Every structure is written in C-alpha cells, then in structure tokens.
Coordinates of C-alpha atoms and ligand atoms in Angstrom, one line a residue:
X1 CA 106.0 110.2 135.9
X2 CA 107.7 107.5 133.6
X3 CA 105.3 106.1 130.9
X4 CA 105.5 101.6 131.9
X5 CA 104.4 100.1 128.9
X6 CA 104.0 96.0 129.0
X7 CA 105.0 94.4 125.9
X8 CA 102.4 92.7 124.9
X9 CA 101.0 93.7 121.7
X10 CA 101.0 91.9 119.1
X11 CA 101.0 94.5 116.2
X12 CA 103.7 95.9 118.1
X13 CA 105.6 92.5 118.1
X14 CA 104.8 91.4 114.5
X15 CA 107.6 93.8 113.7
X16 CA 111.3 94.0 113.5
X17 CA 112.6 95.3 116.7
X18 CA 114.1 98.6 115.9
X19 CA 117.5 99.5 116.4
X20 CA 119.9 102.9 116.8
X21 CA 117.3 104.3 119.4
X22 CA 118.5 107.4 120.5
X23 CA 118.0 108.9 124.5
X24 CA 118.5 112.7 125.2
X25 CA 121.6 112.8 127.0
X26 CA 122.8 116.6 126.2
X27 CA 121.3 119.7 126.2
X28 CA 120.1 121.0 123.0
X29 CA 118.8 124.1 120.9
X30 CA 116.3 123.7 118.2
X31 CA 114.0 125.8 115.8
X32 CA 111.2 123.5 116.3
X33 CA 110.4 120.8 118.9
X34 CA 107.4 118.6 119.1
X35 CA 107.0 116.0 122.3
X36 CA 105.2 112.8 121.4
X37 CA 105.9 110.4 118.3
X38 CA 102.7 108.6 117.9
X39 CA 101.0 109.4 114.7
X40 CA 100.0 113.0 115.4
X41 CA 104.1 114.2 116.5
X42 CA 105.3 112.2 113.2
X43 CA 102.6 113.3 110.9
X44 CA 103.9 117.0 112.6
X45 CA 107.8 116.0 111.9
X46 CA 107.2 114.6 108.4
X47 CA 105.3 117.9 107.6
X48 CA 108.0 120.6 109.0
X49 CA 110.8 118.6 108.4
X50 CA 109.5 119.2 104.5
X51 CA 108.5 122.7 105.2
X52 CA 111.9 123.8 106.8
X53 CA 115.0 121.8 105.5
X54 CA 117.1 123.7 106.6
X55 CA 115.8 124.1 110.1
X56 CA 116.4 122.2 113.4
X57 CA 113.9 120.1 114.3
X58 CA 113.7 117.7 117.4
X59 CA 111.1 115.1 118.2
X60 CA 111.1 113.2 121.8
X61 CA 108.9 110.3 123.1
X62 CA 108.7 109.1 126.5
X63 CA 108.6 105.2 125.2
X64 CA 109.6 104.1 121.8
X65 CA 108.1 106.0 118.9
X66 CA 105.0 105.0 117.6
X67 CA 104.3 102.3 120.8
X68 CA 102.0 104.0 122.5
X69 CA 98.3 104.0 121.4
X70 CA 99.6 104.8 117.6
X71 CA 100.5 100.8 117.6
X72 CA 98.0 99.5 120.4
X73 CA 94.6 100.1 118.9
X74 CA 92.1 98.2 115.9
X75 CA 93.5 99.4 113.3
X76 CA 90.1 100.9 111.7
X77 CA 90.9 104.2 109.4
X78 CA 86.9 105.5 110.2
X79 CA 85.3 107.4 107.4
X80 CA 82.0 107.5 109.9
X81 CA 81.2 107.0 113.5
X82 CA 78.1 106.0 115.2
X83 CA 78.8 107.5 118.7
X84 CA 81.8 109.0 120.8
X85 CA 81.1 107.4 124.0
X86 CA 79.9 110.6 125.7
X87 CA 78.0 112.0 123.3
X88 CA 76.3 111.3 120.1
X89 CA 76.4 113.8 117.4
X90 CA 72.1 113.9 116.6
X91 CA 72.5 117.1 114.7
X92 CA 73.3 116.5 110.8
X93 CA 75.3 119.9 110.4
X94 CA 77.7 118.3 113.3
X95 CA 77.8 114.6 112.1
X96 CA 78.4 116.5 108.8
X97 CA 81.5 118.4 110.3
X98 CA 82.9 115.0 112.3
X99 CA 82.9 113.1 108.6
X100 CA 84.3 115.7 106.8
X101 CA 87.7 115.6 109.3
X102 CA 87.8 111.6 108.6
X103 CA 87.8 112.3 105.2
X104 CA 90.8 114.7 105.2
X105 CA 92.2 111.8 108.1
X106 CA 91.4 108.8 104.8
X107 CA 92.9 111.3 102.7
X108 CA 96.0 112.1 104.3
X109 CA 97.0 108.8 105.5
X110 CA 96.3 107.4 102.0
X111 CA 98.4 110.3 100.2
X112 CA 101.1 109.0 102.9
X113 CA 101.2 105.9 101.9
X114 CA 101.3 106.2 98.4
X115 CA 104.1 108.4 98.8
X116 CA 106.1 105.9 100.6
X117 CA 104.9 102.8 99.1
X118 CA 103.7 101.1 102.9
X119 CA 102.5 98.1 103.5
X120 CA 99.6 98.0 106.2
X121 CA 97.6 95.5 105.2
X122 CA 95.2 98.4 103.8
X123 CA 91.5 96.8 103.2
X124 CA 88.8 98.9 102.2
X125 CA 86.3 96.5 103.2
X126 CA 84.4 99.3 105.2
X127 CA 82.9 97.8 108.5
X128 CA 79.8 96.8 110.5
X129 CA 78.5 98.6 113.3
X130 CA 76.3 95.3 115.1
X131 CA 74.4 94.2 118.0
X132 CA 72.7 91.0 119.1
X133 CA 70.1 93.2 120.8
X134 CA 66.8 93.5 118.0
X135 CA 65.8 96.7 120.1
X136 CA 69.0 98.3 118.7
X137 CA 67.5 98.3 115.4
X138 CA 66.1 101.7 115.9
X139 CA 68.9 103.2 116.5
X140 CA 70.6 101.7 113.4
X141 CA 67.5 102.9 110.9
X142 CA 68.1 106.1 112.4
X143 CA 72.1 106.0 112.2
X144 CA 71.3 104.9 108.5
X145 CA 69.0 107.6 107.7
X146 CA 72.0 110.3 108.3
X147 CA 74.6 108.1 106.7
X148 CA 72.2 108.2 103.3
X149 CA 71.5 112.1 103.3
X150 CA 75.3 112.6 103.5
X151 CA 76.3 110.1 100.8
X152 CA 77.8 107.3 102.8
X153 CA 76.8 104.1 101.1
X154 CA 75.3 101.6 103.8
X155 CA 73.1 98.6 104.0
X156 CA 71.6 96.6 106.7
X157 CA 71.9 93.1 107.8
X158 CA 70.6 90.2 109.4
X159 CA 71.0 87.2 111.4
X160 CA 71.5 84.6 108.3
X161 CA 74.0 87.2 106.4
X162 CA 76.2 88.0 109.1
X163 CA 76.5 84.6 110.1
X164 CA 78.0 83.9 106.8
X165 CA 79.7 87.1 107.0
X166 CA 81.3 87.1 110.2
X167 CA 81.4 83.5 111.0
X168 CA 79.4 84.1 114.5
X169 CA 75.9 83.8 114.9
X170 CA 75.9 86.2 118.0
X171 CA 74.9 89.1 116.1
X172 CA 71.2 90.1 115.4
X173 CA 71.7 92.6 113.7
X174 CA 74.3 95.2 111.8
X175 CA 74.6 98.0 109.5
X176 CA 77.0 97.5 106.9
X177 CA 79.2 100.4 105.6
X178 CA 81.0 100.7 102.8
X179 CA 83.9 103.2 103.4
X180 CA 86.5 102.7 106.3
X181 CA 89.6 101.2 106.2
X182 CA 91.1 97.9 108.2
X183 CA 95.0 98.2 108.8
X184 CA 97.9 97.2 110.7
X185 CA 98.5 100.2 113.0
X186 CA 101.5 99.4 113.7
X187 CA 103.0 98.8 110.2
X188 CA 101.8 102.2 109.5
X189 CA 102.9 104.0 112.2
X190 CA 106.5 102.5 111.6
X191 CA 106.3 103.4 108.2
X192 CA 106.1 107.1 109.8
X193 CA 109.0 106.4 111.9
X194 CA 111.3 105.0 108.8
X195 CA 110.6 107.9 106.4
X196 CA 111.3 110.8 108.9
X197 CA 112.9 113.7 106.9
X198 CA 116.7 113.7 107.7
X199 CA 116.1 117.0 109.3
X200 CA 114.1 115.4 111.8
X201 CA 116.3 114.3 115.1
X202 CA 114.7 111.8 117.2
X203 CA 115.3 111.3 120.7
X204 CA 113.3 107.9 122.8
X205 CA 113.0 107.3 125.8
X206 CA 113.3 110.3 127.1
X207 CA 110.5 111.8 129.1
X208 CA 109.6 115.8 129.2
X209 CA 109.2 116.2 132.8
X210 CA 108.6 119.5 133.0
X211 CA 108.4 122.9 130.7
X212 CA 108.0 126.8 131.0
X213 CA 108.1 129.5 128.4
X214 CA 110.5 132.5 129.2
X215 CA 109.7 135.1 127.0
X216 CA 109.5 133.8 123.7
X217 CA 111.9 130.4 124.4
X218 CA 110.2 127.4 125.8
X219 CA 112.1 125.6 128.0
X220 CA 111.6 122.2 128.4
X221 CA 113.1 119.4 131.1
X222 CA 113.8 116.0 130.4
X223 CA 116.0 113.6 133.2
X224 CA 119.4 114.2 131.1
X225 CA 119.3 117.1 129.7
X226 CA 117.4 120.2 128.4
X227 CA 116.1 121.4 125.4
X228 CA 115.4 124.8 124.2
X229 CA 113.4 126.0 121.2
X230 CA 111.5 129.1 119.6
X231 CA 108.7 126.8 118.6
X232 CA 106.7 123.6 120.7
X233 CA 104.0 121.1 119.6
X234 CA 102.5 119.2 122.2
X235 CA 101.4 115.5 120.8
X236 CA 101.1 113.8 123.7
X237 CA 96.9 112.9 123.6
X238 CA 96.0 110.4 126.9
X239 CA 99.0 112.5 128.5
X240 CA 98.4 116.6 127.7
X241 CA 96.5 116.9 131.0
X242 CA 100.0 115.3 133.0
X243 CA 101.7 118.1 131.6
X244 CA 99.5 120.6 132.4
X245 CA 97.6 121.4 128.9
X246 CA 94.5 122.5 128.4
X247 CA 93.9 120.5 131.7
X248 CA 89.9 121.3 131.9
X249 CA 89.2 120.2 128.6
X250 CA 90.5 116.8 128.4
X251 CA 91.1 113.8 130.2
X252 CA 93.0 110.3 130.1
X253 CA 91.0 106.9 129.5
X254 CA 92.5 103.6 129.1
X255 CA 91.7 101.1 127.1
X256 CA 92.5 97.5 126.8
X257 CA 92.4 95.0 123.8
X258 CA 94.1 91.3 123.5
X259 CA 94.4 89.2 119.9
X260 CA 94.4 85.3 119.0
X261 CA 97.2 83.4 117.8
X262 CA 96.3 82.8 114.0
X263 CA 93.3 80.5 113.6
X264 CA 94.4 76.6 112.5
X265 CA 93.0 75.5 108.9
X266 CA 90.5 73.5 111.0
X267 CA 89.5 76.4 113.8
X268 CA 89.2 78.5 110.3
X269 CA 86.8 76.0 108.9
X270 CA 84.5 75.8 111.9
X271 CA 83.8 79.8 111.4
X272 CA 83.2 79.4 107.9
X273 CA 86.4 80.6 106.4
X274 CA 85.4 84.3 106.2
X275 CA 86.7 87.2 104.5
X276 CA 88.8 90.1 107.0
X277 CA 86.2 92.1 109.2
X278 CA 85.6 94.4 112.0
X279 CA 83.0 95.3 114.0
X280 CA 81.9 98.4 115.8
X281 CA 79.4 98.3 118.6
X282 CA 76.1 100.2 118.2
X283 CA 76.3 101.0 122.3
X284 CA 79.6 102.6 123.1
X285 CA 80.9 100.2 125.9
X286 CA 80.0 97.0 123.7
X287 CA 83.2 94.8 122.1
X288 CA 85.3 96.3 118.9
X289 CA 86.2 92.8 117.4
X290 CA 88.3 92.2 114.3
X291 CA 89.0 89.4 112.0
X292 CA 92.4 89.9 110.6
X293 CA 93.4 89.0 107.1
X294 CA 95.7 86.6 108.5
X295 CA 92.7 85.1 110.8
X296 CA 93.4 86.5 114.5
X297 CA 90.8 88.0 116.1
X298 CA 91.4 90.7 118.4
X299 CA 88.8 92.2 121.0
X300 CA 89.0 95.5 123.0
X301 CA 85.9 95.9 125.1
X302 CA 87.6 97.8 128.4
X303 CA 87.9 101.8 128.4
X304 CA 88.2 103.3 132.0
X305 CA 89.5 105.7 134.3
X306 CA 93.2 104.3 135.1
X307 CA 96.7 105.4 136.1
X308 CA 97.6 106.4 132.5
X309 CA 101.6 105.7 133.0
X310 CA 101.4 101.9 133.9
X311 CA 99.1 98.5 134.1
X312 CA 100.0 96.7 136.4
X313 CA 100.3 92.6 134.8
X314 CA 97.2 91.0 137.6
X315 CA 95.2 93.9 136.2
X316 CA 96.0 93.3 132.9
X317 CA 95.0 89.5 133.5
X318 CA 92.0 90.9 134.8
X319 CA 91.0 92.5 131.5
X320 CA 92.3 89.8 129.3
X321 CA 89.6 87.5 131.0
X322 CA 86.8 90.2 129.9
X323 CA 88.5 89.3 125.9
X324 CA 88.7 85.3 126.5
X325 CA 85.0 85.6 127.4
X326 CA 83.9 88.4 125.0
X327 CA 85.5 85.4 122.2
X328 CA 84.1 82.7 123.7
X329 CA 80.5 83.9 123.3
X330 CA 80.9 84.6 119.7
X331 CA 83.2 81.7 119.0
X332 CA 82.5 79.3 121.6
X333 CA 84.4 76.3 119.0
X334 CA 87.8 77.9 119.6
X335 CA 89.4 76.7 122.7
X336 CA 89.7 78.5 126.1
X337 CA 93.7 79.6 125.7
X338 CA 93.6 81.2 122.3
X339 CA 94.5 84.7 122.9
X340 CA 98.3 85.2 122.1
X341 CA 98.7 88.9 123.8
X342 CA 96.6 91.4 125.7
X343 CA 98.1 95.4 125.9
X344 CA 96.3 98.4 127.3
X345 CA 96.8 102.0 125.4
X346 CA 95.9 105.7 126.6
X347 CA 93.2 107.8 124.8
X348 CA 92.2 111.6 125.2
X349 CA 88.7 112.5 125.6
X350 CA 86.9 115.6 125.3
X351 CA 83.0 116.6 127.1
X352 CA 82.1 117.0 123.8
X353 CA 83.7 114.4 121.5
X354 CA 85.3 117.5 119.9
X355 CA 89.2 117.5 119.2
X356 CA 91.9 119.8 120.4
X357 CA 94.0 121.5 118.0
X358 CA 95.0 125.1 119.4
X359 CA 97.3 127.6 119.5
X360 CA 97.6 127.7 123.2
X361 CA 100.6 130.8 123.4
X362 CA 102.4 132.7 120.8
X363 CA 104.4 129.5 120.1
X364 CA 103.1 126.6 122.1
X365 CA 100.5 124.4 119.9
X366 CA 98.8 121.5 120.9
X367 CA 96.5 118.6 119.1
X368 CA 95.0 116.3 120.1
X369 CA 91.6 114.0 121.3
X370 CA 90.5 111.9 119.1
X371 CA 88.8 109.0 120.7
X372 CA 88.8 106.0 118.2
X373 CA 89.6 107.8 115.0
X374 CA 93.3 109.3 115.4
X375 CA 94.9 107.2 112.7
X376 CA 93.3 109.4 110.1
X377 CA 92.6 112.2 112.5
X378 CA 95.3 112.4 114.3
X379 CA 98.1 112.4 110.8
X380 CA 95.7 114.8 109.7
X381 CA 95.8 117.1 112.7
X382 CA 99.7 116.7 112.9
X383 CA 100.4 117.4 109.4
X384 CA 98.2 120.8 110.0
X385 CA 99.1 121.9 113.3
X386 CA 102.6 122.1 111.8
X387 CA 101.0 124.0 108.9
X388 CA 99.3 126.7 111.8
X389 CA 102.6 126.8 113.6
X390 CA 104.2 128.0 110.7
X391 CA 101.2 130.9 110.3
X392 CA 99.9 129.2 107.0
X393 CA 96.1 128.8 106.3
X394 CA 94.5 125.7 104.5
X395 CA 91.5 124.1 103.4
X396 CA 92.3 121.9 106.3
X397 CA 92.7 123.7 108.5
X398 CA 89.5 125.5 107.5
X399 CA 87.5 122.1 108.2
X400 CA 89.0 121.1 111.3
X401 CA 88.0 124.9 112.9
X402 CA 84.4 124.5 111.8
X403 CA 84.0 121.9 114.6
X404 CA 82.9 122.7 117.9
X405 CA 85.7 123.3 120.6
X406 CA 86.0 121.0 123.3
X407 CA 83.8 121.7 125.9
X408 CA 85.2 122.9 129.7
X409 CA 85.0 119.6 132.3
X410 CA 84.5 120.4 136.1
X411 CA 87.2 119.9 138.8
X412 CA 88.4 117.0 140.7
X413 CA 87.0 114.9 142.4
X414 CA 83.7 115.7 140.5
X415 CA 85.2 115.0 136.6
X416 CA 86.3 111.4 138.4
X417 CA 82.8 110.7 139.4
X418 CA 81.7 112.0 136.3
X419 CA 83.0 109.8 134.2
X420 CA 83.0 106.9 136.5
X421 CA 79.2 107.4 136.8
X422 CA 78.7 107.0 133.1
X423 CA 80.3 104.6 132.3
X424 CA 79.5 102.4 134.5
X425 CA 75.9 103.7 132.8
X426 CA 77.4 102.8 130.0
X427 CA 78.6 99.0 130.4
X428 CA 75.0 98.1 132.3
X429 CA 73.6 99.4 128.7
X430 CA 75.8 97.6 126.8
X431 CA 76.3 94.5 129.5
X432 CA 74.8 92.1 126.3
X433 CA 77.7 93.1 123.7
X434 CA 81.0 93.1 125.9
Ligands
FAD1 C1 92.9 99.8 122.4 C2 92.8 101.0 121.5 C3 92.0 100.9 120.4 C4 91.9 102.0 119.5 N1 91.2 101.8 118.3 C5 91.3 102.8 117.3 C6 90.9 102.5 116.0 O1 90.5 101.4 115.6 N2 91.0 103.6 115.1 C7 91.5 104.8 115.4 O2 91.5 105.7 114.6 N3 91.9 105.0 116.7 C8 91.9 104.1 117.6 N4 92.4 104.3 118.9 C9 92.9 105.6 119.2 C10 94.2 105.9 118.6 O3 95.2 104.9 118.9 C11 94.7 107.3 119.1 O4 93.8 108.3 118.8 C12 96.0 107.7 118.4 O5 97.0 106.8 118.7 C13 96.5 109.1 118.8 O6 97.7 109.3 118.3 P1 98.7 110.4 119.0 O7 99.9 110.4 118.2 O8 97.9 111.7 119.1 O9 98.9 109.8 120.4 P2 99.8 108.5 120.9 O10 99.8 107.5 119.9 O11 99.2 108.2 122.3 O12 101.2 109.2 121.1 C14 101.5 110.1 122.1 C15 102.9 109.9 122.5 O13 103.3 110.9 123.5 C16 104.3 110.3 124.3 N5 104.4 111.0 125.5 C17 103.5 111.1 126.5 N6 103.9 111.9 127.6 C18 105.2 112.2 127.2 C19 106.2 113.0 127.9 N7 106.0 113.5 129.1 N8 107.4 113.2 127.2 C20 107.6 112.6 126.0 N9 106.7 111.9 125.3 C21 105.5 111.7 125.9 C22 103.8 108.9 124.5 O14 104.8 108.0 124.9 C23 103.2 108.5 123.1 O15 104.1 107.8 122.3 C24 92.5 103.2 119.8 C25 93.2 103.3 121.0 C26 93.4 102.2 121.8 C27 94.3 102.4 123.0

C-alpha cells in the first residue's frame, strides 16, 4: 500500500521545500540497499557510504526522506525515560541497559552534528516528567530514586515553581531532569538528508512493494522498476510488519500531535514569558507538551491502533480537537483557534519495549522500535546496523545486544484486542492529563 501523508506539520513546513527528488524509474544493481530514509536508513547511509566509497549504495523511501515520523514527532533527544507505554522497566540492571543505549543515541547524534555544523535548535534544558494528579507523587519519588543510583541528576517540583516555570498552573507536580535534549526534528533530520555521502543514491517516492531473497540476491519490487543487491537494511519502523518482518514481534501505532502559531508579545506575557520546555507525562497516555524557543506550543496526546498508510483529514480534525482542548486546560488565556497545524506519524512497538536490531538472513538486517526515543536511538541503531552488516564488532554494538529482545506478540485478532484493551486502560488512567 502507498504511504498518504497530509501535509500538515509544521516542523516539516518550517523548511525549505526540497528540490531534485529523485523516483525509481529503472531497474538497478547495487552492493548495498537500505529501504527507509527516516533517521535510522540515513544514519545507515551516512555510515556505509563512509565505510565503502567505492561501493554502490541505494537508499529508497516511500514518501520524502526524512517526512515520516523522523520530522513528525517532539523533538526530545531522551537521555531517560519514565515508561514505555506497555511496560515499565522496575528492574535497575534493565533501566540501566535502556539509558546506556540513549547515551550512545546523545552521543551519536551530537558527534553528527558537530561534524556538520547543524542547526536544530539544540537545548540541553533536560525536561520534566509532570502530573496534576498529587497521587502520582509516589511514582515520581520512586522514578527519582533509580535516576539517583544511576547518576542522572534530578530534582522535584511543585505547584508555585512550575508555574513560574512552565507558565501553567495545571501541574501539581514534576520531576525535573537535567539531561535530554529539545530540538527541531526536522532541521536535523534534513541535515541527514543534505550531508549524504556522494556515494549514497537516493530514490523518493518510490515504494518497496514487495521483496524475496534468491540465493544470496535480494530482490526487491518497487511500481517502476527493480532493484537488486547482495546486501538489504530494512528501516522502515511503524511499517516492518507490512512487509512482512519480524511480523510477531512488532506492531504499528499511530500517533498524532498539532502546534500553535507563535505566541503574540501579549499571549507571551499572560504565560509569564518562560524559558523553552517540554514535558513528559508520568502515565503513558497523558499529553507530551512543548514550549518551543520561538513560543509555539505543540501537544501530542493520541497514540492508537490505526491504518498506518493514511489519516484520513475528518479524523485528523478529530484529533486536533483532543490538542485544542489538551491547550486550553493548561492555557485557557490563549484563544480557541490557535493551533497552526496538526499531523499524525507511525511508531513501532515491541511487547517488551525492547528494540529490534537483527540479522534476520545471511544478508537481510533490520532495526528498528523505538517508541519515543528514535532520534538518538534510532541514528544510533542505523549507524551500527551498517557496522553488523559489514561483520564488524563495536562497543556499540556490544550495548545495544545486552538488552532484552523483543518479546513474541500473539496472532490476529487477539494482538488487536490486546492493545486496544490497554490502552483504552491506559487513557481511563491517564483521563486527568490528556
Ligand atoms: C507524534 C510523534 C512524536 C514522537 N516524539 C518523539 C520524541 O520526542 N523523541 C523521540 O526520540 N522519538 C519520538 N517519536 C518517535 C520517532 O519519531 C521515531 O522513533 C523515529 O522517527 C524512527 O525513525 P526511523 O528512521 O526508524 O523511522 P521513520 O522516521 O518512520 O522512517 C521510516 C521510513 O520508511 C519509509 N517506508 C515505509 N514503508 C516503506 C516502503 N514499503 N518502501 C519504502 N520506504 C518505506 C517511510 O516512508 C519512512 O520515511 C515520535 C513519533 C511521533 C509520530
């Protein structure tokens, strides 16, 4: 199926469009080919076309590059996270393992752009996981307790400082930490796009539709042409299960998120003028909100089971209501029609909250499943999945094994119900803080 993107997000339309876009319109051979461009399928580009100058190397997205999630989420580079959605990490020695990937994801996407000088807007002003809900304070001592005994620097805050803080007074509550990073996704992901090794040919719009592996050569389909090649990377994340990968271990959610027009000098003033922020929710179905440095606020509160190829627009509307509200009941002096754009974007999810990133076949590699912490993860896992392909070992690599795999999900209809069930479990819990 073709991926229908709307165009409505703004980080997506705060850029330059983007011209000489390339289709698949031949058939091709290469050394190396890796379907998806969003930050995992660059990060995977960038690193072979390094490793390999003198190899062929193709990269093909369905859409545009980097417009799928890699441009449609918060923005928030996550050195820790307080739950998954599904499941939260309670052990230390696991929460241990998660952190230690986002700390190779900070890593790697900082080395990235220091090497290309980019301009994302990077703010390490760290970020607040709150609720207005007092009983969530146990769960914050407790999340603060682990984030001490590993070294992450955290403090917790009330009523009268995030008030100042955030310019809202419909937080009770909040645990303040120090390390994470705000940014404009899609500036970065562009950034990925513009410094693609010359060795790298990219093809758009130009959906795989189907594949097989004869021998050793996987053979892939697209609607104009074929392409051939001793190697494959599959980066597609919300869409490895439509092309048939690792189909019982992951699954497609979607997620939607609209942003403000910037606030007026006066609309500024009523919130009390305050510095860039973002907010987590302690339960996992509550409201991400954002205040950027140039003063929109975007919301996401939506994730659900959805057709992962296209949003229809009256659903869409539907979910942008859900953000007009979620602002109004933080910032009930901004007016009713202040939300500039509303998008929707495709995650992958795991039982287990674990990531994918596998050697499926003697040449077929896949990674994947992030949640909300592929921009670090997923550059990361892209950069080293090229590094596996190429039968290399690293540090890295080392770290991202150590997790637990993913965990096997049962059949249709019952995975449907299964996640239906909770999380509709899920928004009754967290009905307060959409
Ligand atoms: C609303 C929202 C908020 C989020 N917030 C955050 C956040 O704050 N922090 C964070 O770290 N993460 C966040 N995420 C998650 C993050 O965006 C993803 O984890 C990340 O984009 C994954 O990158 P990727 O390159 O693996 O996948 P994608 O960016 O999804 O790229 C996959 C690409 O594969 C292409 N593709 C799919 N099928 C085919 C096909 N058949 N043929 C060719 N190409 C194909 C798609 O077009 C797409 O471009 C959020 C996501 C959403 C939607």
């Amino acid at each position: 199926m073709k991926v229908i993107n709307d165009n409505n997000c703004s980080w997506i339309n705060d850029l330059n469009a983007r011209t000489n876009i390339k289709v698949l319109t031949t058939n091709k051979n290469c050394d190396w080919l890796i379907i998806g461009a969003g930050y995992t399928g660059l990060s995977a580009a960038r690193k072979l076309g390094q490793l390999y100058p003198n190899q062929n190397i193709i990269l093909v997205d369905a859409q545009l590059a980097g417009e799928g999630a890699s441009s449609r989420n918060s923005g928030y580079l996550v050195d820790t996270t307080l739950n998954d959605g599904f499941t939260s990490n309670k052990e230390l020695e696991n929460y241990k393992k998660k952190t230690d990937i986002y700390k190779l994801g900070i890593d790697t996407v900082k080395k990235f752009i220091k090497e290309h000088q980019v301009d994302c807007e990077w703010n390490e002003c760290g970020k607040y996981f709150a609720s207005s809900a007092i009983e969530d304070k146990n769960i914050l001592i407790n999340f603060s307790e682990t984030l001490s005994k590993l070294g992450f620097e955290n403090n917790l805050l009330y009523k009268d400082q995030l008030i100042k803080r955030l310019g809202t007074s419909f937080y009770n509550l909040a645990l303040h930490t120090k390390g994470g990073i705000l940014l404009h996704p899609g500036k970065l992901v562009r950034a990925m796009i513009d410094t693609l090794p010359n060795n790298v040919q990219l093809f758009e719009k130009s959906s795989l539709l189907d594949w097989k592996k004869n021998n050793d050569i996987v053979s892939c389909n697209f609607k104009n042409g074929n392409i051939t090649t001793k190697k494959i990377i599959f980066a597609t994340n919300g869409y490895l299960k439509s092309l048939g990968i690792k189909t019982n271990y992951n699954f497609p959610i979607t997620l939607t998120a609209s942003m403000t027009r910037a606030l007026t000098d006066e609309e500024f003033k009523s919130i009390g003028e305050p510095k860039e922020w973002g907010v987590l929710p302690v339960k996992p179905m509550g409201a991400t909100i954002r205040m950027t440095k140039d003063r929109r606020i975007l919301i996401r509160n939506t994730a659900e089971v959805h057709n992962p190829f296209k949003m229809s627009q009256s659903d869409l509307d539907k979910r942008s209501i859900k953000q007009r509200i979620g602002i109004k009941k933080r910032f009930p002096q901004l007016p009713e029609d202040i939300i500039k754009s509303s998008w929707s974007g495709i995650v992958s999810r795991t039982r287990n909250s674990s990531q994918i990133f596998e050697k499926i076949d003697y040449n077929i590699f896949v990674a994947g499943c992030y949640n909300g912490s592929g921009i670090g993860v997923g550059t990361l896992f892209g950069e080293q999945i090229a590094i596996k392909a190429s039968n290399e070992q690293t540090k890295e690599i080392e770290t991202i094994e150590a997790r637990k795999k993913p965990t096997w999900l049962p059949p249709q209809p019952f995975l449907d119900l299964g996640i239906k069930t909770r999380l509709i479990y899920e928004r009754i819990r967290a009905r307060s803080e959409i």
